[in-house]
Structures are given as C-alpha cells and as structure tokens.
Coordinates of C-alpha atoms in Angstrom, one line a residue:
M1 CA 75.8 -0.2 -17.6
A2 CA 73.9 2.8 -17.8
A3 CA 70.4 0.7 -17.8
R4 CA 71.6 -1.1 -14.7
A5 CA 72.9 2.5 -12.9
A6 CA 69.4 3.7 -13.4
R7 CA 67.5 0.5 -12.2
T8 CA 69.8 0.7 -9.0
M9 CA 68.5 4.3 -8.7
M10 CA 65.1 3.8 -9.5
T11 CA 65.3 1.0 -6.5
S12 CA 67.1 3.0 -3.9
A13 CA 64.3 5.7 -4.6
C14 CA 61.2 3.8 -4.2
A15 CA 62.7 2.0 -0.7
A16 CA 63.4 5.4 0.7
I17 CA 59.9 6.9 -0.6
A18 CA 57.9 3.4 0.9
L19 CA 60.2 4.0 4.3
G20 CA 59.3 7.8 4.2
F21 CA 63.3 8.6 3.9
S22 CA 64.7 11.3 1.8
A23 CA 67.5 10.2 0.1
A24 CA 70.4 12.5 -0.7
P25 CA 71.7 12.8 -4.0
A26 CA 75.1 10.7 -4.8
N27 CA 76.3 13.5 -7.1
A28 CA 74.8 17.0 -8.0
D29 CA 72.7 15.8 -10.8
E30 CA 70.5 13.2 -8.9
P31 CA 67.1 14.6 -7.7
T32 CA 66.5 14.7 -4.0
L33 CA 63.3 12.8 -2.8
P34 CA 60.7 14.9 -1.1
A35 CA 59.9 14.3 2.9
A36 CA 57.1 12.2 3.3
P37 CA 53.7 13.7 4.3
K38 CA 53.7 13.4 8.3
K39 CA 51.3 14.1 10.7
V40 CA 52.8 15.2 14.3
Y41 CA 50.2 15.1 17.3
S42 CA 50.2 17.2 20.6
I43 CA 47.9 18.5 23.1
E44 CA 47.0 21.7 23.9
K45 CA 46.0 22.3 27.2
I46 CA 43.0 24.7 28.3
G47 CA 43.0 26.4 31.5
K48 CA 44.9 24.9 34.3
L49 CA 44.4 21.5 36.2
M50 CA 41.4 21.5 38.3
T51 CA 41.7 19.6 41.7
N52 CA 39.2 18.3 44.5
V53 CA 36.8 18.4 41.4
H54 CA 33.4 16.2 41.9
D55 CA 31.6 14.4 39.2
G56 CA 28.1 15.5 40.1
T57 CA 27.0 13.5 36.9
R58 CA 28.1 9.8 38.4
L59 CA 26.3 9.4 41.6
L60 CA 28.2 6.4 43.6
A61 CA 25.5 5.7 46.5
S62 CA 23.4 7.7 48.7
C63 CA 21.8 7.7 52.1
Q64 CA 18.9 8.8 54.1
A65 CA 18.0 9.4 57.7
D66 CA 15.2 11.2 59.6
K67 CA 15.5 14.5 60.9
G68 CA 18.0 14.8 63.6
G69 CA 19.6 11.3 62.5
T70 CA 22.8 10.7 60.5
C71 CA 23.8 8.0 57.7
T72 CA 27.4 6.2 57.2
I73 CA 28.3 5.9 53.1
S74 CA 31.5 3.4 53.4
R75 CA 32.5 1.4 50.5
T76 CA 35.1 0.7 47.6
F77 CA 33.8 2.0 44.2
S78 CA 35.0 0.8 40.9
V79 CA 35.2 4.3 38.8
T80 CA 35.7 5.0 35.2
R81 CA 38.7 7.1 34.4
T82 CA 37.8 9.4 31.5
I83 CA 40.0 10.9 28.8
G84 CA 38.3 12.5 25.6
V85 CA 40.3 11.5 22.3
A86 CA 39.8 12.9 18.7
L87 CA 41.8 12.9 15.4
G88 CA 42.7 9.2 15.9
V89 CA 44.5 10.0 18.8
S90 CA 44.7 6.9 21.2
R91 CA 43.8 7.1 25.0
S92 CA 47.2 6.3 26.0
F93 CA 48.8 9.1 23.7
V94 CA 46.5 11.6 25.6
S95 CA 46.9 10.4 29.0
G96 CA 51.0 10.0 28.7
E97 CA 50.7 13.8 27.7
L98 CA 48.5 14.4 30.5
N99 CA 50.7 12.5 33.1
M100 CA 47.9 10.5 34.1
S101 CA 47.5 6.7 33.8
S102 CA 45.2 5.1 30.8
A103 CA 43.7 2.7 33.0
R104 CA 39.9 2.7 32.2
T105 CA 38.9 2.0 35.8
V106 CA 40.4 3.0 39.5
E107 CA 39.4 1.8 42.5
V108 CA 38.2 4.5 45.1
R109 CA 37.3 4.3 48.9
A110 CA 34.3 6.2 50.5
A111 CA 34.0 6.7 54.2
C112 CA 31.5 9.5 54.9
T113 CA 29.4 10.2 58.0
S114 CA 26.7 13.0 57.3
R115 CA 26.3 15.6 59.4
A116 CA 22.7 15.6 61.4
F117 CA 19.9 15.9 59.1
T118 CA 18.0 19.4 59.4
S119 CA 14.9 17.9 57.5
N120 CA 13.3 14.5 55.9
N121 CA 13.5 16.1 52.7
Q122 CA 17.1 15.4 52.6
I123 CA 19.5 12.9 51.0
Y124 CA 23.6 12.0 51.6
K125 CA 25.3 11.7 48.1
A126 CA 28.4 10.4 47.1
Y127 CA 30.4 11.3 44.0
P128 CA 34.0 10.1 42.5
S129 CA 36.4 13.6 42.9
G130 CA 39.4 13.7 41.4
T131 CA 41.1 16.4 38.8
R132 CA 39.9 17.5 35.6
Q133 CA 41.9 18.8 32.7
W134 CA 40.3 20.4 29.6
Y135 CA 42.2 20.1 26.1
K136 CA 42.6 20.0 22.6
V137 CA 43.9 17.3 20.3
V138 CA 46.4 19.2 17.7
E139 CA 47.3 17.6 14.5
K140 CA 50.2 19.2 12.1
Y141 CA 50.6 18.1 8.6
Y142 CA 53.6 18.3 6.9
V143 CA 54.5 17.9 3.2
G144 CA 57.8 17.9 2.3
G145 CA 59.2 19.2 5.9
K146 CA 56.6 22.2 5.8
L147 CA 53.5 22.8 7.6
K148 CA 50.7 22.7 5.5
R149 CA 47.4 22.4 7.8
T150 CA 47.3 22.2 11.5
T151 CA 43.7 21.0 13.0
K152 CA 42.2 21.2 16.7
S153 CA 39.6 19.1 18.1
V154 CA 36.7 20.4 19.9
P155 CA 37.5 20.9 23.7
L156 CA 37.9 17.7 25.2
Q157 CA 38.2 16.7 29.1
A158 CA 40.0 14.1 31.0
F159 CA 38.6 13.2 34.7
N160 CA 41.0 11.3 37.1
P161 CA 39.4 10.1 39.8
Q162 CA 41.4 10.2 43.2
G163 CA 38.5 9.9 46.1
V164 CA 34.9 10.2 46.9
S165 CA 33.2 13.5 48.0
C166 CA 29.7 13.0 50.1
L167 CA 27.5 15.8 50.0
M168 CA 24.2 16.4 51.5
R169 CA 21.5 17.6 48.9
T170 CA 17.8 18.2 49.2
K171 CA 15.4 15.4 47.7

C-alpha cells in the first residue's frame, strides 16, 4: 500500500514538473515542487513615437527637370515595414506591443509635384514616410518564482510606413 502511494505521488510530481505546475502538498509532510523556470518578455520604449519621419535610406523614385521646370511622382509603392527583433521574440509579439500591424509590406501612394527647379543640379526624390519607435526587448528569467536575471537587447527600431515624402535635393 505504501509503495502504491509513493508511486502515485511520484507520477503526480513528474506530471506537474513536465507541465510546469507547482503541486501543492496534500498534507504538511509532502514537499512542494518548485515553480518551473520561465522567461517573461516585454518591450521598453526609448523616447516617444516619432511621427512624419521619412526614411532617407529607401529611395522609392526620383524625377528631374531643367531649370524652371517641374516634375511629378505619381505612383503606388509596396514598402517594407521594419520591425527589429531580438532575444527570441517574434515579429508579431513586438508589433502587438507597439500597436502596429505585423504585415511585412504596406502599400503607399505618392502624388507629388515639385516646385520649379532653380538649377539643373537638382533632383526630386520620393521616400517612405511614417512613424518610428526605438525600443529594447527585455527578458526576465524567473526560477522558483523569483527573478534571477534581466537581459535587455541593443536598441532596435520599428518603422511603420504610412505615406510618401517628396523632397528636392542637390545631385
């Protein structure tokens, strides 16, 4: 009878460990199983959400005209939504924490006409514009219900395209 009770207790304890549960003792003589180690992730924003930011690293289109002339950029572009990830978190986790879509691309429309060119050394360029948020991924590691370690990623950014900015530049 005692062997059967011990076997039942071991089976329950192993099942609790495998499932990550902490089994409460049936009586004061039984040991309590420690809580399974777990990792909890969060996002730590760095600064405020920046709006109306253009991404000067991603030229969408350009046009030129002679001095005194104008040019137009009128087109729809498929632009990549940038979401940085680290420490094993998913793109959808980060986008959810930042309240943005996790879709990789977004369609944006350009409808820009330049002012009159003042020289032949100018070019009119279209860039994606939208919001940018800098952040860090934070991982908290718990053992036995107690915080053992906190790890933070390097600064990451998310860029959410919402339109197109057209700018006059020098060649």
